[in-house]
PDB file of C-alpha atoms in Angstrom:
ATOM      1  CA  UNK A   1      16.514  29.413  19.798  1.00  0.00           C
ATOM      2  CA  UNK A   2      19.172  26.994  19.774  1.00  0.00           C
ATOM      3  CA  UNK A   3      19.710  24.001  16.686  1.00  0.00           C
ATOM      4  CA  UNK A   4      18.570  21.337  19.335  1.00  0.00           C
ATOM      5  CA  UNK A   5      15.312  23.054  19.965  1.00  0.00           C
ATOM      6  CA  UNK A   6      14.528  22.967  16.654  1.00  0.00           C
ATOM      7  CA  UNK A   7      15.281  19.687  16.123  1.00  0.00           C
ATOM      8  CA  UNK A   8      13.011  18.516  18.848  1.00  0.00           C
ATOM      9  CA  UNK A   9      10.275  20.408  17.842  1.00  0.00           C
ATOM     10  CA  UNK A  10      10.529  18.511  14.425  1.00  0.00           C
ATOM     11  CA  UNK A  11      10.961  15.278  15.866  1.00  0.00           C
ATOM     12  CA  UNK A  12       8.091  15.791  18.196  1.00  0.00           C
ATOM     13  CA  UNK A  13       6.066  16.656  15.099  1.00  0.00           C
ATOM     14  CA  UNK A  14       6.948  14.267  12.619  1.00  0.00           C
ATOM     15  CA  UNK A  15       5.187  11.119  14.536  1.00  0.00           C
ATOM     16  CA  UNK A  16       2.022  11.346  13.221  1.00  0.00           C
ATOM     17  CA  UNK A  17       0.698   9.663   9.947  1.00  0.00           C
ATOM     18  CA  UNK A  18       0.948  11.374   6.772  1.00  0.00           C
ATOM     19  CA  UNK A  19      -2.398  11.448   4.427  1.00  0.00           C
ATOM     20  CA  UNK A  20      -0.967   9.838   1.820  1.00  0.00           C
ATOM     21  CA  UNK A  21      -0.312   6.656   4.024  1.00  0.00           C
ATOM     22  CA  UNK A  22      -3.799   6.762   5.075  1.00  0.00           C
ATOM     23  CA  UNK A  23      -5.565   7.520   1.810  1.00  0.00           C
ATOM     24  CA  UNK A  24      -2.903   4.991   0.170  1.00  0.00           C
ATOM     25  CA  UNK A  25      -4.696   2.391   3.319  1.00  0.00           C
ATOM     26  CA  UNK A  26      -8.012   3.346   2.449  1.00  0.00           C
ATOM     27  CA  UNK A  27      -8.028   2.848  -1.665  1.00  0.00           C
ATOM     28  CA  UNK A  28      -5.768  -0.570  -0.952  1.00  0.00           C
ATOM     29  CA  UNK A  29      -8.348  -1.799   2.026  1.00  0.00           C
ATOM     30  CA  UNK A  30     -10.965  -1.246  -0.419  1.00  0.00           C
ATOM     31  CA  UNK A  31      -9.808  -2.804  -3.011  1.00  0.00           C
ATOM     32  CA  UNK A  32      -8.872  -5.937  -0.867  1.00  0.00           C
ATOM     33  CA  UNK A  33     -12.491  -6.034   0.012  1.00  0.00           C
ATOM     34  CA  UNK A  34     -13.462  -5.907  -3.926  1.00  0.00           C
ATOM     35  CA  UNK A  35     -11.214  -8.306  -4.718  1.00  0.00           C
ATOM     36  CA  UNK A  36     -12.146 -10.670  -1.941  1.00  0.00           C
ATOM     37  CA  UNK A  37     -15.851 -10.824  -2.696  1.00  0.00           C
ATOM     38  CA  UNK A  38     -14.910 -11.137  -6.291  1.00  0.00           C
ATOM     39  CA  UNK A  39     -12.862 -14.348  -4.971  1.00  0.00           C
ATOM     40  CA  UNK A  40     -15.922 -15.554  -3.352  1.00  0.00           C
ATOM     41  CA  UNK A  41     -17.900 -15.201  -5.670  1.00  0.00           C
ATOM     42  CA  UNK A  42     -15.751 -17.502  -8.197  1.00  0.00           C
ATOM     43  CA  UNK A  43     -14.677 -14.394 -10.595  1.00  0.00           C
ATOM     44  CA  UNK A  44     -11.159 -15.916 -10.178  1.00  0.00           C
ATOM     45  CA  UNK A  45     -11.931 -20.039 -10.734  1.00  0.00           C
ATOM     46  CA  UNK A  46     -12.912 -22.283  -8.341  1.00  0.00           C
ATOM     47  CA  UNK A  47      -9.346 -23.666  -7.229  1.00  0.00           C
ATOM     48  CA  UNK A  48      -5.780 -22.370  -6.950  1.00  0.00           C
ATOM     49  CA  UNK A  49      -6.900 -19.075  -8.223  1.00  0.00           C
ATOM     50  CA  UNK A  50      -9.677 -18.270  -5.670  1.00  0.00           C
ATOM     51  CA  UNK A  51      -7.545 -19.671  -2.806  1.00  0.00           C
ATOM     52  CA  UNK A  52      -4.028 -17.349  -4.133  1.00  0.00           C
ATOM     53  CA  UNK A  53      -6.593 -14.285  -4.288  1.00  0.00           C
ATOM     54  CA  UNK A  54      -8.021 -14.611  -1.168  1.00  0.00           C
ATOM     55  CA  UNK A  55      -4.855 -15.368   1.103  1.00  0.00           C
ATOM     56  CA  UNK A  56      -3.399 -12.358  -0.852  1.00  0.00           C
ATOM     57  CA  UNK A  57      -6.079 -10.090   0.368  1.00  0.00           C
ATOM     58  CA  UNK A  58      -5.538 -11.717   3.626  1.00  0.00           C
ATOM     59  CA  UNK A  59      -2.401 -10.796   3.674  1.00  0.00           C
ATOM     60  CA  UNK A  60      -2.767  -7.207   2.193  1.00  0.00           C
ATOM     61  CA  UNK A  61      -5.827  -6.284   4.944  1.00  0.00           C
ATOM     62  CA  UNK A  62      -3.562  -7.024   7.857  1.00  0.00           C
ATOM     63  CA  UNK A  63      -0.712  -5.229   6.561  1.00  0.00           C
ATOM     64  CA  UNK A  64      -2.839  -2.242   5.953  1.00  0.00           C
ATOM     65  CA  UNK A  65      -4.610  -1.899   9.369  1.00  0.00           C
ATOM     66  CA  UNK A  66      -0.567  -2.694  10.825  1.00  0.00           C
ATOM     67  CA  UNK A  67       0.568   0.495   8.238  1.00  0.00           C
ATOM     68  CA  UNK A  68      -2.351   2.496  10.043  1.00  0.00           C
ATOM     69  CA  UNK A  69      -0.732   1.856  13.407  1.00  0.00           C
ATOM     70  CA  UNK A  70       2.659   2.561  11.552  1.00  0.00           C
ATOM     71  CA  UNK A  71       3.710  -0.638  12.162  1.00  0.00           C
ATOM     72  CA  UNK A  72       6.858  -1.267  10.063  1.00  0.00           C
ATOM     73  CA  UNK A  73       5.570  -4.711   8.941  1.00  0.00           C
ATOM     74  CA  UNK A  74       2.321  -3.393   8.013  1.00  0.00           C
ATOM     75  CA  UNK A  75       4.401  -0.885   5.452  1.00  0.00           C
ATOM     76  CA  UNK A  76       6.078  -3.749   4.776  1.00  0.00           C
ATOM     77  CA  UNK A  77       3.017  -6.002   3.368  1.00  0.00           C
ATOM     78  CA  UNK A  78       1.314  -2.696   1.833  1.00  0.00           C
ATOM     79  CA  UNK A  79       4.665  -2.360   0.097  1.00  0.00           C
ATOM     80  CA  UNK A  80       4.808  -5.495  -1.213  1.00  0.00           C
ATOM     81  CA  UNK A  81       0.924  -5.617  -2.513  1.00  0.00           C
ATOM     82  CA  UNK A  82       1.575  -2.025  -4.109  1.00  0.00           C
ATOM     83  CA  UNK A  83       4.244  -3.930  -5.732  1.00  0.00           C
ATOM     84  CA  UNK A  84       2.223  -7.326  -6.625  1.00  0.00           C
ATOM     85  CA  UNK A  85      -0.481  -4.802  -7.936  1.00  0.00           C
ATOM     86  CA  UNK A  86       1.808  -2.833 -10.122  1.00  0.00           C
ATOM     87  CA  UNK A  87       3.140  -6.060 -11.832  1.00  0.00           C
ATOM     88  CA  UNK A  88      -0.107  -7.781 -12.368  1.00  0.00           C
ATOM     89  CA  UNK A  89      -1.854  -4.924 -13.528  1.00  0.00           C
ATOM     90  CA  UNK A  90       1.015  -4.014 -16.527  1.00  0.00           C
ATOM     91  CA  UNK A  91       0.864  -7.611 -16.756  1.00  0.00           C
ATOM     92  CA  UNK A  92      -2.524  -8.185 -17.667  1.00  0.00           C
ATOM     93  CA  UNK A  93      -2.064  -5.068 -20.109  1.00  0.00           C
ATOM     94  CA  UNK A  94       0.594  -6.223 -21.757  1.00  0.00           C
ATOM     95  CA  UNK A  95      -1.679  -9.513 -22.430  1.00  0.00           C
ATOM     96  CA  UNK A  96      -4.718  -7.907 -23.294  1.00  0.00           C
ATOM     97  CA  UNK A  97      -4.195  -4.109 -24.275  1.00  0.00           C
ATOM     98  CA  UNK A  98      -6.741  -2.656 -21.962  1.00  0.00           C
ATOM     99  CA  UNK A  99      -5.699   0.705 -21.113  1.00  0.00           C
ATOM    100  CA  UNK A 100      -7.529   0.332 -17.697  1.00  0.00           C
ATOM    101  CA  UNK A 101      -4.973  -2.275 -16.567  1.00  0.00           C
ATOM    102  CA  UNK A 102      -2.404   0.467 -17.299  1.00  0.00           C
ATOM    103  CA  UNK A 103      -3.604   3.214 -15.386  1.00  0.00           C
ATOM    104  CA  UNK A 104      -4.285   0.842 -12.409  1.00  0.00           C
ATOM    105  CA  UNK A 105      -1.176  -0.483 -12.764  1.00  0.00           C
ATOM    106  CA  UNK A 106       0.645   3.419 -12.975  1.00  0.00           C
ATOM    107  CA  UNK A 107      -1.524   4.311  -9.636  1.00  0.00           C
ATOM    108  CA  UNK A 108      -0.136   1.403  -7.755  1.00  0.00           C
ATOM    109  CA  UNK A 109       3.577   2.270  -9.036  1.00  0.00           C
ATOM    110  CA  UNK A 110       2.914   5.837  -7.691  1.00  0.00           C
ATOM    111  CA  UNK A 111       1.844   4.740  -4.349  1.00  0.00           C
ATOM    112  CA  UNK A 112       4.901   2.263  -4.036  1.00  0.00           C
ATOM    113  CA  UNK A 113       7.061   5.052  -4.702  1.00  0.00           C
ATOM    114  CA  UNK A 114       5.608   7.405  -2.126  1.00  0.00           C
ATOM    115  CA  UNK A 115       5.434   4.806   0.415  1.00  0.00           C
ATOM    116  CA  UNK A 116       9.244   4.202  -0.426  1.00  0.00           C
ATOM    117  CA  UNK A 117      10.120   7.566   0.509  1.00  0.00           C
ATOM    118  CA  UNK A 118      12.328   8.719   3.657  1.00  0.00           C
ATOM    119  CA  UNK A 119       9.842  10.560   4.759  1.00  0.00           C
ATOM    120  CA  UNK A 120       7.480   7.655   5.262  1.00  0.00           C
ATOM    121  CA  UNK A 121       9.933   5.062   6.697  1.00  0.00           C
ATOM    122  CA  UNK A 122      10.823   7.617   9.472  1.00  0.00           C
ATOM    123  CA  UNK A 123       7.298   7.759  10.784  1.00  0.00           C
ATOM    124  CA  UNK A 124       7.314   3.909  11.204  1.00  0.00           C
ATOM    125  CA  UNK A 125       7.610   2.300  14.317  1.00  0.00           C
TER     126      UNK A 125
END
């Protein structure tokens, strides 16, 4: 078997979706949901706040069902809310102490760095 076979065979197989993308989709498509509903139901204020959160999770939920089609812009947006979660989480922490804000905001650094990886970014279309 020749180096070019080989290589095909690896390209051919490496177009599918990894299950960290799609469990990293799930947990961030659920949390947009939480978050939204928490929006609506004033958790956040009544004006700039509830109107930031929601067109955040607006955001976030398209990019997410564009990373499940491996849509490079839909990596791009969950990137970028992984990110955005990450700071506002270790944010929050830093204001308040809760160690819940920490681990939330560790989880979301983890899945920024594995959606980061090469590995990733060459399944993206």
């Amino acid at each position: 078997m020749s180096d070019t076979d080989e290589v095909k065979k690896l390209e051919a197989r490496a177009h599918g979706m990894l299950p960290g993308v799609a469990g990293i989709a799930l947990f961030m498509l659920v949390l947009t949901m939480v978050n939204a509903f928490a929006a609506l139901n004033g958790k956040f204020g009544a004006g700039p706040g509830k109107y930031g959160v929601l067109t955040l999770c607006t955001l976030l939920a398209a990019g997410v069902f564009g990373l499940l089609r491996l849509r490079r812009w839909g990596w791009a947006l969950v990137l970028g809310g992984c990110l955005t979660l990450c700071l506002g989480n270790l944010f929050v922490f830093e204001k308040t102490h809760a160690g819940p804000f920490l681990v939330q905001g560790l989880f979301a650094l983890v899945f920024f760095l594995y959606l980061v990886r090469t590995e990733v970014r060459d399944r993206l279309r």
